[in-house]
Coordinates of C-alpha atoms in Angstrom, one line a residue:
Chain C
M68 CA 12.9 -90.9 9.1
A69 CA 14.4 -94.9 8.6
Y70 CA 15.1 -96.1 5.3
T71 CA 12.3 -98.1 3.4
T72 CA 13.7 -100.5 0.1
F73 CA 10.0 -98.9 -1.3
N74 CA 8.9 -95.2 -0.2
R75 CA 5.3 -95.6 -0.5
N76 CA 5.4 -91.3 -0.1
I77 CA 4.2 -91.1 -3.8
N78 CA 6.2 -88.5 -4.7
D79 CA 7.0 -86.9 -7.8
Q80 CA 10.7 -87.5 -8.2
L81 CA 11.6 -85.0 -10.5
K82 CA 11.9 -82.3 -7.6
E83 CA 13.5 -84.5 -5.5
P84 CA 17.0 -82.9 -4.6
M85 CA 20.1 -86.1 -5.4
F86 CA 20.0 -86.9 -1.7
F87 CA 18.2 -86.7 1.6
G88 CA 14.7 -86.0 0.0
N89 CA 12.5 -89.5 -0.8
A90 CA 13.6 -92.4 -1.0
V91 CA 13.9 -93.4 -4.6
N92 CA 10.7 -96.0 -5.0
V93 CA 10.2 -96.7 -8.4
S94 CA 13.8 -97.4 -10.6
R95 CA 12.0 -95.1 -13.4
Y96 CA 14.3 -93.3 -16.5
D97 CA 11.3 -92.3 -18.4
Q98 CA 11.7 -88.7 -17.2
Q99 CA 15.0 -87.8 -15.5
K100 CA 15.8 -84.7 -13.2
Y101 CA 19.8 -85.2 -13.8
P102 CA 19.4 -87.8 -17.8
I103 CA 23.5 -86.8 -17.3
F104 CA 23.7 -89.8 -14.8
E105 CA 21.7 -92.5 -17.3
K106 CA 24.4 -91.2 -19.7
L107 CA 27.4 -92.2 -17.7
I108 CA 25.8 -94.9 -16.9
E109 CA 25.2 -96.3 -20.6
K110 CA 29.0 -95.0 -21.2
Q111 CA 30.5 -97.3 -18.6
L112 CA 27.9 -100.0 -19.7
S113 CA 29.9 -100.3 -23.3
F114 CA 33.6 -100.0 -21.9
F115 CA 32.5 -103.7 -19.4
W116 CA 35.7 -106.3 -19.3
R117 CA 36.3 -108.8 -17.9
P118 CA 39.9 -109.3 -16.5
E119 CA 40.4 -113.2 -17.7
E120 CA 39.9 -111.5 -21.0
I121 CA 43.6 -110.1 -21.0
D122 CA 46.4 -112.1 -21.8
V123 CA 49.4 -111.6 -18.8
S124 CA 51.1 -114.7 -18.7
K125 CA 54.2 -113.2 -20.4
D126 CA 53.9 -110.7 -17.4
R127 CA 55.5 -113.4 -15.5
I128 CA 58.3 -113.9 -17.7
D129 CA 58.9 -109.9 -17.4
F130 CA 58.9 -110.0 -13.6
Q131 CA 61.3 -112.6 -13.3
Q132 CA 63.8 -110.5 -14.4
L133 CA 62.5 -107.3 -13.1
P134 CA 65.5 -106.1 -10.6
E135 CA 64.4 -106.5 -7.0
H136 CA 63.7 -102.4 -6.7
E137 CA 61.5 -102.7 -9.5
K138 CA 59.3 -105.5 -8.1
H139 CA 58.5 -103.3 -5.8
I140 CA 57.4 -100.5 -7.4
F141 CA 55.8 -102.9 -9.3
I142 CA 54.3 -105.1 -6.3
S143 CA 53.6 -101.9 -3.9
N144 CA 51.2 -99.9 -6.2
L145 CA 49.4 -103.4 -6.9
K146 CA 48.9 -103.1 -3.2
Y147 CA 48.4 -99.5 -2.9
Q148 CA 45.7 -100.1 -6.1
T149 CA 44.1 -103.3 -4.4
L150 CA 43.2 -100.9 -1.2
L151 CA 41.1 -98.3 -3.2
D152 CA 39.0 -100.3 -5.7
S153 CA 38.7 -102.6 -2.0
V154 CA 36.9 -99.4 -0.8
Q155 CA 35.4 -97.9 -4.1
G156 CA 33.6 -101.4 -4.8
R157 CA 31.7 -101.3 -1.3
S158 CA 31.8 -97.3 -0.2
P159 CA 29.6 -95.8 -2.7
N160 CA 26.7 -98.6 -2.1
V161 CA 27.0 -98.2 1.7
A162 CA 27.6 -94.6 2.3
L163 CA 25.3 -93.0 -0.6
L164 CA 22.5 -95.2 -1.5
P165 CA 20.3 -94.7 1.7
I166 CA 20.6 -91.4 0.8
V167 CA 19.4 -91.1 -2.6
S168 CA 16.8 -89.8 -4.1
I169 CA 16.9 -90.1 -7.7
P170 CA 16.5 -92.8 -9.6
E171 CA 19.1 -92.0 -12.4
L172 CA 21.5 -91.1 -9.7
E173 CA 21.0 -94.6 -7.9
T174 CA 21.3 -96.7 -10.9
W175 CA 24.8 -95.0 -11.5
I176 CA 25.9 -95.4 -7.6
E177 CA 25.0 -99.3 -8.5
T178 CA 26.8 -99.3 -11.6
W179 CA 29.8 -97.4 -10.7
A180 CA 30.4 -99.7 -7.7
F181 CA 30.0 -102.6 -9.8
S182 CA 32.8 -101.8 -11.9
E183 CA 35.5 -100.9 -9.1
T184 CA 34.7 -104.9 -8.4
I185 CA 35.6 -105.2 -11.6
H186 CA 39.3 -103.7 -11.4
S187 CA 39.6 -105.4 -7.5
R188 CA 38.9 -109.3 -9.8
S189 CA 41.8 -108.1 -11.7
Y190 CA 44.3 -107.2 -9.1
T191 CA 44.0 -111.1 -8.4
H192 CA 44.5 -111.8 -11.7
I193 CA 47.5 -109.7 -12.4
I194 CA 49.0 -111.1 -8.8
R195 CA 47.8 -114.9 -9.9
N196 CA 50.5 -114.8 -12.5
I197 CA 53.3 -112.8 -11.5
S198 CA 53.7 -114.6 -8.5
A199 CA 53.2 -117.9 -6.6
E200 CA 52.1 -117.0 -3.8
P201 CA 49.2 -114.5 -3.9
H202 CA 48.5 -114.3 -0.1
K203 CA 51.7 -112.9 0.5
I204 CA 51.4 -110.0 -1.3
F205 CA 47.2 -109.7 -0.2
D206 CA 48.2 -110.7 3.4
D207 CA 50.8 -107.7 3.7
I208 CA 48.1 -104.9 2.6
M209 CA 47.4 -104.6 6.1
L210 CA 51.0 -104.8 7.4
N211 CA 52.4 -102.1 5.8
E212 CA 52.1 -98.6 7.3
R213 CA 52.2 -96.7 3.8
I214 CA 49.0 -97.9 3.4
L215 CA 48.0 -98.2 5.6
E216 CA 48.5 -94.6 6.7
R217 CA 46.7 -93.5 3.2
A218 CA 44.3 -95.9 4.3
V219 CA 42.9 -93.1 6.7
D220 CA 42.1 -90.8 4.9
V221 CA 40.6 -92.6 2.3
T222 CA 37.9 -94.7 4.2
R223 CA 37.7 -91.4 6.9
Y224 CA 35.2 -89.1 5.3
Y225 CA 32.9 -92.4 4.5
D226 CA 32.8 -93.7 7.5
D227 CA 31.3 -90.3 8.7
L228 CA 29.4 -90.1 6.7
I229 CA 27.5 -93.1 6.8
D230 CA 28.2 -93.4 10.9
G231 CA 26.0 -89.9 10.7
I232 CA 23.6 -91.9 8.8
N233 CA 23.0 -94.4 10.9
L234 CA 21.8 -91.8 13.7
Y235 CA 20.2 -90.0 11.5
Q236 CA 17.8 -92.6 9.9
R237 CA 17.1 -94.3 13.0
C238 CA 17.1 -91.0 15.8
G239 CA 17.1 -87.8 13.9
E240 CA 17.3 -84.5 13.9
G241 CA 18.9 -83.7 17.4
T242 CA 20.6 -85.1 20.7
H243 CA 20.6 -88.8 21.3
Q244 CA 21.9 -91.2 23.9
I245 CA 23.1 -94.3 22.9
N246 CA 24.5 -96.9 24.4
G247 CA 25.6 -93.8 26.8
K248 CA 27.5 -91.7 24.9
T249 CA 25.5 -87.8 23.7
E250 CA 25.6 -88.4 19.6
Q251 CA 24.4 -85.3 18.0
I252 CA 23.5 -85.1 14.5
T253 CA 22.0 -82.5 12.2
L254 CA 20.7 -82.5 8.6
R255 CA 23.3 -79.9 7.8
E256 CA 25.6 -81.8 9.4
L257 CA 25.0 -84.4 7.5
K258 CA 25.0 -82.8 4.3
K259 CA 28.4 -81.0 4.6
R260 CA 29.6 -84.9 5.6
L261 CA 28.1 -85.9 2.2
Y262 CA 30.0 -83.2 0.0
L263 CA 33.3 -83.9 1.9
C264 CA 33.2 -86.9 1.1
L265 CA 32.7 -86.4 -2.4
M266 CA 35.3 -84.5 -2.6
S267 CA 37.9 -87.1 -0.8
V268 CA 35.9 -89.5 -3.9
N269 CA 36.7 -86.9 -6.2
V270 CA 40.9 -87.0 -5.2
L271 CA 40.8 -90.3 -4.6
E272 CA 39.9 -91.1 -8.4
A273 CA 41.3 -87.9 -9.4
I274 CA 44.9 -88.1 -7.5
R275 CA 45.9 -91.4 -5.8
F276 CA 45.5 -93.9 -8.5
Y277 CA 47.6 -92.1 -11.1
V278 CA 51.2 -92.4 -9.3
S279 CA 50.3 -96.4 -9.4
F280 CA 49.5 -95.2 -13.3
A281 CA 52.2 -94.0 -14.3
C282 CA 54.5 -96.6 -12.9
S283 CA 52.6 -99.7 -15.3
F284 CA 52.9 -97.5 -17.9
A285 CA 57.0 -96.9 -17.9
F286 CA 56.7 -100.3 -17.6
A287 CA 55.3 -101.0 -20.5
E288 CA 56.5 -98.2 -22.8
R289 CA 60.0 -100.0 -22.1
E290 CA 57.8 -103.6 -23.4
L291 CA 57.5 -104.9 -20.1
M292 CA 54.1 -105.7 -18.1
E293 CA 52.5 -105.3 -21.1
G294 CA 49.7 -107.1 -19.8
N295 CA 49.3 -105.9 -16.8
A296 CA 49.5 -102.2 -18.2
K297 CA 46.3 -102.9 -20.4
I298 CA 44.3 -103.9 -17.3
I299 CA 45.9 -101.0 -16.2
R300 CA 44.8 -98.6 -19.1
L301 CA 41.3 -100.0 -19.0
I302 CA 41.0 -99.6 -15.1
A303 CA 42.5 -95.5 -16.1
R304 CA 39.2 -95.6 -18.9
D305 CA 36.8 -96.8 -15.9
E306 CA 37.5 -93.7 -13.6
A307 CA 38.3 -91.0 -15.7
L308 CA 34.1 -92.1 -16.1
H309 CA 33.8 -92.0 -12.4
L310 CA 35.7 -88.8 -11.9
T311 CA 33.5 -87.0 -13.9
G312 CA 30.4 -88.8 -12.9
T313 CA 31.6 -87.2 -9.0
Q314 CA 32.6 -83.8 -10.6
H315 CA 28.7 -83.5 -11.8
M316 CA 27.6 -84.6 -8.3
L317 CA 30.2 -81.9 -6.9
N318 CA 29.5 -79.1 -9.1
I319 CA 25.2 -79.5 -9.3
L320 CA 25.7 -79.6 -5.2
A321 CA 27.8 -76.5 -5.1
S322 CA 25.8 -74.1 -7.6
G323 CA 22.5 -74.7 -4.9
D324 CA 20.2 -75.4 -8.0
D325 CA 19.1 -79.0 -6.2
D326 CA 19.6 -77.6 -3.3
P327 CA 20.2 -74.1 -2.1
E328 CA 21.2 -75.2 1.6
M329 CA 24.4 -77.6 -0.8
A330 CA 25.4 -74.6 -2.0
E331 CA 25.8 -72.7 1.8
I332 CA 27.4 -76.0 2.5
A333 CA 29.7 -75.6 -0.6
K334 CA 30.9 -72.4 0.3
E335 CA 31.3 -73.3 3.9
C336 CA 33.5 -76.5 3.0
E337 CA 36.0 -74.6 0.4
E338 CA 38.6 -74.9 3.0
E339 CA 38.9 -78.0 3.9
S340 CA 38.8 -79.0 0.4
Y341 CA 42.2 -77.2 -0.7
A342 CA 42.8 -79.4 2.8
I343 CA 41.6 -82.8 0.9
F344 CA 43.3 -82.2 -2.2
M345 CA 46.6 -80.5 -0.7
R346 CA 47.1 -83.5 2.1
A347 CA 45.8 -86.4 -1.3
A348 CA 49.2 -85.0 -3.5
E349 CA 51.8 -84.2 -0.4
Q350 CA 51.0 -88.6 0.5
E351 CA 50.8 -89.7 -3.3
K352 CA 54.3 -87.9 -3.0
D353 CA 55.3 -89.5 -0.4
W354 CA 54.3 -92.6 -1.6
A355 CA 56.7 -91.5 -4.6
A356 CA 59.1 -91.3 -2.3
Y357 CA 58.8 -94.5 -0.5
L358 CA 58.6 -96.6 -3.9
F359 CA 61.9 -95.0 -5.3
K360 CA 64.0 -95.4 -2.5
D361 CA 65.9 -98.1 -3.7
G362 CA 66.3 -97.4 -7.4
S363 CA 64.7 -95.2 -9.9
M364 CA 63.3 -96.4 -13.5
I365 CA 64.2 -96.0 -16.8
G366 CA 61.8 -92.8 -17.4
L367 CA 60.6 -92.2 -13.8
N368 CA 62.2 -91.4 -11.0
K369 CA 60.5 -89.4 -7.1
D370 CA 60.7 -86.3 -8.7
I371 CA 58.6 -87.0 -12.1
L372 CA 56.4 -88.6 -10.6
C373 CA 56.3 -85.3 -7.8
Q374 CA 54.9 -83.0 -10.5
Y375 CA 53.1 -85.1 -12.0
V376 CA 50.9 -85.0 -8.9
E377 CA 51.2 -80.8 -8.6
F378 CA 49.9 -81.0 -12.0
I379 CA 47.0 -83.0 -12.3
T380 CA 46.3 -82.0 -8.7
N381 CA 45.4 -78.2 -10.2
S382 CA 43.8 -80.1 -13.1
R383 CA 41.3 -81.6 -11.2
M384 CA 41.2 -78.6 -9.0
Q385 CA 40.2 -76.4 -11.7
A386 CA 37.4 -79.2 -12.5
V387 CA 35.6 -78.7 -9.6
G388 CA 35.8 -74.9 -9.3
L389 CA 39.3 -74.5 -7.0
K390 CA 42.0 -72.4 -7.6
P391 CA 45.0 -74.6 -8.3
R392 CA 47.6 -74.4 -5.7
F393 CA 51.1 -75.6 -7.4
A394 CA 53.2 -73.6 -10.0
T395 CA 53.8 -76.8 -12.3
T396 CA 52.1 -75.9 -15.1
Q397 CA 53.4 -78.9 -17.5
N398 CA 52.7 -82.1 -17.8
P399 CA 56.5 -84.1 -16.7
I400 CA 55.3 -87.6 -18.3
P401 CA 53.5 -85.9 -22.6
W402 CA 53.5 -89.9 -22.9
I403 CA 50.8 -90.8 -20.6
N404 CA 48.4 -89.4 -22.3
T405 CA 48.5 -91.5 -25.1
W406 CA 48.1 -94.9 -23.2
L407 CA 44.8 -93.1 -21.8
V408 CA 43.4 -92.1 -24.8
S409 CA 39.8 -94.1 -24.1
D410 CA 40.2 -94.7 -28.5
N411 CA 43.8 -96.2 -28.5
V412 CA 42.0 -99.3 -26.3
Q413 CA 39.9 -100.2 -29.1
V414 CA 41.9 -99.2 -31.7
A415 CA 44.1 -101.8 -34.3
P416 CA 42.1 -105.0 -33.6
Q417 CA 44.3 -107.0 -36.0
E418 CA 46.4 -106.5 -33.0
S419 CA 46.1 -110.5 -30.9
E420 CA 47.1 -108.7 -28.0
I421 CA 44.5 -105.8 -27.9
S422 CA 41.8 -106.7 -25.4
S423 CA 39.0 -105.5 -27.8
Y424 CA 40.3 -108.0 -30.3
L425 CA 39.4 -110.7 -27.4
V426 CA 35.9 -109.6 -26.5
G427 CA 32.8 -111.2 -28.5
Q428 CA 35.3 -112.1 -30.9
I429 CA 33.2 -114.1 -33.2
D430 CA 34.4 -115.3 -36.5
N431 CA 31.4 -115.4 -38.9
E432 CA 32.5 -116.6 -42.0
V433 CA 31.1 -119.6 -43.0
D434 CA 32.4 -121.9 -46.1
T435 CA 31.4 -125.4 -47.7
A436 CA 34.4 -126.8 -46.7
D437 CA 33.7 -126.2 -43.2
F438 CA 31.5 -128.4 -43.1
G439 CA 34.1 -131.4 -44.8
D440 CA 34.1 -133.0 -41.2
F441 CA 31.5 -133.9 -40.1
D442 CA 29.3 -137.0 -40.4
L443 CA 25.5 -137.1 -39.6
Chain K
M213 CA 36.1 -70.9 -43.0
P214 CA 36.0 -69.9 -39.6
Q215 CA 38.2 -68.6 -38.1
V216 CA 40.2 -70.1 -34.1
R217 CA 42.1 -66.9 -32.5
I218 CA 43.9 -68.6 -29.7
N219 CA 44.7 -67.3 -26.6
G220 CA 44.5 -63.6 -27.7
E221 CA 47.3 -63.8 -30.6
V222 CA 46.9 -66.5 -32.9
V223 CA 44.1 -66.3 -36.3
V224 CA 44.1 -69.2 -37.8
N225 CA 41.4 -70.8 -40.5
F226 CA 39.4 -73.6 -39.3
D227 CA 39.9 -75.5 -43.0
G228 CA 38.2 -79.4 -42.2
S229 CA 41.7 -80.9 -42.1
S230 CA 41.2 -81.3 -38.2
P231 CA 38.4 -83.4 -37.1
N232 CA 37.8 -81.8 -33.6
L233 CA 39.5 -78.7 -32.4
L234 CA 42.1 -80.7 -30.2
Q235 CA 43.6 -81.9 -33.2
F236 CA 43.4 -78.2 -35.2
L237 CA 45.1 -77.0 -31.6
E238 CA 47.8 -79.5 -31.9
Q239 CA 48.9 -79.0 -35.5
Q240 CA 48.8 -74.9 -34.6
Q241 CA 52.0 -76.7 -31.8
Q242 CA 49.8 -75.6 -28.8
T243 CA 50.0 -77.5 -26.0
V244 CA 46.1 -78.5 -24.5
N245 CA 46.0 -81.2 -21.8
Y246 CA 44.4 -84.3 -22.9
Q247 CA 43.3 -87.7 -22.2
C248 CA 40.4 -89.8 -23.4
R249 CA 39.9 -87.7 -26.5
E250 CA 36.0 -88.4 -26.3
G251 CA 34.4 -85.5 -24.4
F252 CA 34.0 -87.5 -21.2
C253 CA 37.4 -86.8 -19.0
G254 CA 37.3 -82.8 -19.5
A255 CA 40.6 -82.6 -19.8
C256 CA 40.8 -80.7 -22.5
R257 CA 39.0 -78.0 -21.1
C258 CA 40.0 -74.8 -22.7
K259 CA 37.6 -70.9 -22.1
L260 CA 35.8 -69.5 -25.0
L261 CA 36.0 -66.1 -25.0
S262 CA 33.2 -65.5 -27.9
G263 CA 31.8 -67.6 -30.5
Q264 CA 29.9 -70.8 -30.4
V265 CA 31.4 -74.1 -31.5
S266 CA 29.2 -77.0 -32.0
Y267 CA 29.4 -80.5 -30.6
L268 CA 29.9 -83.9 -33.1
Q269 CA 29.4 -85.8 -29.9
E270 CA 27.5 -84.0 -26.6
P271 CA 30.0 -84.1 -23.5
L272 CA 29.6 -86.5 -20.7
A273 CA 32.1 -84.1 -18.3
F274 CA 31.4 -81.2 -16.6
V275 CA 31.5 -78.2 -18.8
R276 CA 30.9 -74.8 -17.4
R277 CA 29.2 -71.5 -18.8
G278 CA 32.3 -69.9 -20.6
E279 CA 34.3 -73.9 -21.8
F280 CA 34.0 -75.9 -23.8
L281 CA 35.7 -79.2 -24.4
P282 CA 37.9 -79.1 -27.9
C283 CA 38.4 -83.0 -28.6
C284 CA 34.1 -83.1 -29.5
S285 CA 33.9 -80.2 -30.7
I286 CA 34.2 -77.7 -34.2
P287 CA 34.1 -73.4 -34.3
K288 CA 30.8 -73.1 -35.8
T289 CA 30.5 -69.3 -36.0
D290 CA 34.9 -67.4 -35.6
I291 CA 35.6 -67.9 -32.2
E292 CA 38.3 -66.7 -29.6
L293 CA 39.2 -69.1 -27.7
E294 CA 41.8 -69.9 -24.2
I295 CA 43.9 -72.8 -23.0
P296 CA 44.9 -72.6 -19.5
K297 CA 48.0 -72.2 -18.3

C-alpha cells in the first residue's frame, strides 16, 4: 500500500481508524470522527504569536550581568530546547502524515508541527539578542555530549517508525531483501512502533521541556531575562496543548474503540511505556545536575528541580493511564504554576511589555485634531 | 445551594462566590495541581465520586469517566470529589 497524496478510493472517513486506514483524500471537516482535534486546531490558532512581538532588548543587559554559572544554565537550556523543537518541528509531519487516515487529525498534526517551528525561530530571536556570536551557541548543539545523549532517546522512536513505514509502504508486509539486507515488517509491528513513538513524544512534551521552563521562570521571578520568560510562557502554553493532543491520541488508541488491535498493543507496550517515562525522568535529573554543576541559582537547585521532575512525571503518567512511580506528591516549586496559567498570558494589557498587547495593536480613536497637519 | 464533599471529609456549600470549582477548592485551603486554568491542560483533574458538575466551557483535555476538571466547572448537584495525591 504505497502512499498517495490523493487517495482515489471513495471511502467513509468516519469509519477509518486514526492511523493505517485509507490515506486521507478530501480535507473536509463537515463530518468528524473525533471533533476534539478540530477544537485543538482552533485553540492552537487562537494562541498564534510571533517571536518578534516580544521585546527582549533588556535581556541583553541582564545576561551580561549574570554570573558565569548562571549564563551556563541559561544558554544550556536554550540549546536543549532548540534541539527539542528542531525535532518536533519536522518529525510529526514526516512520521505521522503518511499514515494518518482522518482529516481533522491530519490537520491537527500539521498545525501542531507548525507551532513548533515558531518556537524554533524564537530561540534564534533570543540568542541573537544576548550574544554577538550566536553561531557559537548553535554550533555547540551538535557537539555537546549532554545534549546529544538525550537526543538519541528523543529521536529513536520516531526513526524506528519512519523506517518501518518506508519499508511497509514500498514493499508491504513480510520479509524483504533490501540492498542485500533482510528486513521484516508487519502491520502489527508498525502499530506498536506508532504507539511507542506517541508515548515518547508525549514524554518529550510533558517532561523534557519543564526543567528548562522552571529555570527561565526562576530567572524572571528575580526580574531577570523577562523577555525570555515571556516567550517561554507562550511556548509552555503551546506545549500544554500539544500534550493534550498526544494524550488524546494515546487514550483513544488504548481504549480500542478506534482499532481493537491497538488496545492489545497498548497493553503489550505498558512496561516499555513505563520505561520511556522513567528513562526520561532520569535523564532530566542528570541534566539538572549538569546545569547546576558550577553553582545553583536563587530559588532553584538540583534537588528541588529533581523533585519537580518526579512530581511532573507522576502527574503525566496518570494522564495516560499509568500509575505514578515516584514518592513525590507535592509540587516543590508551586510558584511555577502562576507562570503556566494561560490567562496570565493575556492579562493586564496596560503593561506595555505584555506580549498580547503588542498583537494587532490598532488605535481606533480618531479625533479631528489628528488631521490637523494633513495637506491635500 | 449544592454541597461539596472533599476527600470524604469536609462538606462545604458552593455558594457561588467562586466562579469555578478550582477556585472554590483553593479557598477551602485545598492544594490542587493546576496549570492553564482553562480546561486544555488537564493538570487539575479530580475524581468525581458522586453527583454531577456542569462545564462552563467544554474541556479540551482528556477526561476519563469518573474524573472532571474543576477549573472550568461548577457543581450541578451535591457532589463528592477526591483530589488526587
